[in-house]
Amino acid sequence: MALQKKICMLGAFAVGKTSLVRRYVDSIFSDRYLTTVGVKIDKRMVTVGTAEVSLILWDIAGEDDISQVRASYVRGAAGYLLVADGTRPATIDVAQSIQQRVEAEVGKLPFIVLLNKRDLQSLWSVSGQDIVALERAGWTVRMTSAHSGEGVEQAFQTLAERVTSHP
Amino acid sequence: MSTPEPAVEWLDSEPDQAGIDRQRLAGLLFELARAINRDFAAKVPSLLPADPRLAELRTILMGREQALLARLARRLDDPEQLAAAVSQVLPSAIVQAAARDERLGQVLAPTVERAAESSIRRDPRALVGILSPVMAPAIRRSIGEAIESMLQSLNEALKASFSWRGLRWRLEAWRTGTPFATVVLQHTLVYRVEHVFLIHKESGLLIEHVAADPAASRDPQMVSGMLSAIQDFVRDSFADHAGGEVDAMRLGELLIWRSDGPHAFLATVIRGKPPESLRERFESTLAQIHVERRHALQHFDGDTAAFPGLRDQLAECLLKQAKPRDRRASPILWGFLFALLALLAWGAYAWYERHQEDAQWAAYLRRLQAEPGIVVTGAERRDGKLYVTGLRDPLAVRPEALLDGFALAPAKVIGSWSPYQALDPAFVFKRVQASLEPLQTVELRLEADAVRAYGSAPRHWIEKARAVSRLLPAGALALDLSGVQDVDMTEVERLRASIEAQVIRFDTDAPRPAPGQEAIIDSVAAELRALAELARSLGLSMRTTIIGHADATGKDAPNLALSLGRAEVVRSLLRARGIDPDLLSVRGAGMLEPTEEGAVRDSSRDRRVSFTIRISE
């Protein structure tokens, strides 16, 4: 069995977490689980160096802000994807809150911020300066589009590399 | 032009210093100038739209009201002020409006609804937060009740007897179209452990997985994540943070057990109904894994290479227990088979019985037919009984007696016989025999042409035989009585003669018989008895007269008395010997009937008792 890592998908409501994983992961569970159980487990295989790594993705439904991120979901995670919506700057604030809460809960973990919905150019409202500001704060920001697939593969790859090298 | 300069400048300055409206002041001064200088007034028209004096007057008269109006207008125009003013009266206004009628509610309802809707859409948790204290206990209770009722129905089902379950399976087989045997197999598998997952407790990552049927398992890594997630979900939702784990989940026939260790838990997917002891088995395996691989478990970071040999250890948990295929179903099946066999055996036996009975019945009927004096006219089987009808000579063998040789229950055979007379020679002979009283002296013989009687017989017997002979049907054998002699009257005569010949002697003047006469009396008594018997048998009446005699030596009268006395004595002697006194009468003859007339009289011979017997038809 390959190396496995638990990865959480976190972010504000309707930022496209589920869409991000839907087309790029192996899934045996239907999206219905998100509304019924509130969580859905997917798997993404990536290759880091010579090792195969299974990213076990915990997609948690209906998380609107930090108050709803259950500690038990995040516990044991090797890293997480923090998803925000590039057309709604407010979701970046939510992401920041979540990040702080997670760090308080389980300590420092590798994470990558995904600014999703890159394909909606006309509605895009996060400026380059904003991104620079985030990166200055130590965040790794990737612009992705679940719709076109832009940046998604790389984001998973980057996170996989981080979590495998993380002690 | 130098003088107006300061004035103009003053006019130009701000009005707030003195509170004077300079514009108006200038206008007034201009008008004043026009009033003073008529030429000027004629050349320059008035700047005022109306007479300023009127306005002045208005100011003087209405100044306060104007100021008030202006303040009100300012307040109305400024949203801040207006809001402040309305907010003061709004609560009481709402109270009054609501008290008056329902219009306020109707007007506000759509707005409030929209507001609530948008609020929920924006943040549903607010509503959830409000409702959850109310809803959560209700949901919890309802789940509890559902589980309880499920347990109860399970208990009911368990309580139900085999037959119920059997019926249910049969119904299920019929409903699902699967063969009954398959359904029974499904149900009779006690349990089978289908999957064993060893899952890291903190991360929900799969450490190892084994399956009874590897082809049927889906991605175990995802399944194990989901198992952890669902348990987290259930615990967070319902357990009130009271700790503990969800140690069992059930989905139809599938049961998922969780056995907990410090670092990892064992999730086992079991089909069927495992015994509780199986859980102990899992827990001991888990404990062993924790002891042996403590370090690896403690530092698990998703690398399963740290657990060599774990697979085999887990594979030991893939237990199953199948029930012997038919043990459960056996009571019914066996019962059914037994009933079927019993039915078959009974049928065969009944058939054999019937067959046997038929054969016996036919034989019995043949036997009856062969029996003289019995004519079978009909036979049938009805309601399990055997009916035979016919004719039977009363002298024939009883048909029931003939049953002895046959295996037929006497109670089953019902005969209905009409009497008749059979004309077989044997029967005629029998009938004649039965009709005549048996006599030692007569022998009846069945000869070719008649029944012949030989020997001697009393007359009445002969007469009765003749009557019998006359009753015999014409054409049948006749009774020939020619060989029978009538023996009765000769005997009667002989006895009478013998008795009348007897004489009992007496001594002179003695009323009692002389010595030595006892033997004669005995002999007379014996013969009298025989005669009486014979006479009675012949239907004759008999009378014996005992006659006393005296000799001629005395007087007549005493002799008469003496003779009567002698007769009485003899009568009592005979009576003492058992002769019926009614048959005996006495007479005293005195000396009138001497034995020998004329000749030399031996007087001793006259002292005697003699007998006469009269016999009549």
Coordinates of C-alpha atoms in Angstrom, one line a residue, chain A residues 1-2 4 26-29 41-43 45 54 56 58, chain B residues 194-200 204-211 213-228 265 267 269 304 311 314:
Chain A
M1 CA 0.0 0.0 0.0
A2 CA 1.2 3.4 -0.9
Q4 CA -1.3 7.9 2.5
D26 CA -11.0 8.9 -7.7
S27 CA -14.4 8.8 -6.0
I28 CA -16.7 6.0 -5.0
F29 CA -19.1 8.1 -3.0
I41 CA -14.0 11.2 1.3
D42 CA -12.2 11.2 -2.1
K43 CA -8.7 10.1 -3.1
M45 CA -3.0 9.7 -6.3
S54 CA -2.6 8.7 -1.8
I56 CA -7.2 11.1 1.2
W58 CA -11.9 15.1 3.3
Chain B
E194 CA -16.5 -9.7 5.1
H195 CA -14.0 -6.9 5.7
V196 CA -11.6 -6.0 8.4
F197 CA -10.2 -2.5 8.4
L198 CA -7.4 -1.4 10.8
I199 CA -7.8 2.4 10.8
H200 CA -5.5 5.0 12.4
G204 CA -8.8 8.0 9.7
L205 CA -6.1 6.7 7.4
L206 CA -6.2 3.0 6.6
I207 CA -3.4 1.0 8.0
E208 CA -4.4 -2.4 6.6
H209 CA -7.4 -4.0 5.1
V210 CA -8.4 -7.6 4.4
A211 CA -11.6 -8.8 2.8
D213 CA -13.9 -11.5 -1.1
P214 CA -11.2 -9.0 -2.3
A215 CA -12.9 -8.6 -5.7
A216 CA -16.0 -7.2 -4.1
S217 CA -14.3 -4.5 -2.0
R218 CA -14.2 -0.9 -3.1
D219 CA -11.3 1.4 -2.5
P220 CA -10.6 0.6 1.2
Q221 CA -8.7 3.8 1.7
M222 CA -11.7 5.9 0.9
V223 CA -14.0 3.5 2.8
S224 CA -11.9 3.8 5.9
G225 CA -11.9 7.6 5.7
M226 CA -15.6 7.6 5.3
L227 CA -16.0 5.2 8.2
S228 CA -14.1 7.6 10.4
F265 CA -9.5 1.0 15.7
A267 CA -13.8 -1.7 11.8
V269 CA -18.0 -5.5 8.3
T304 CA 1.9 1.4 5.8
R311 CA -2.3 -8.6 6.8
L314 CA -6.0 -9.4 10.3

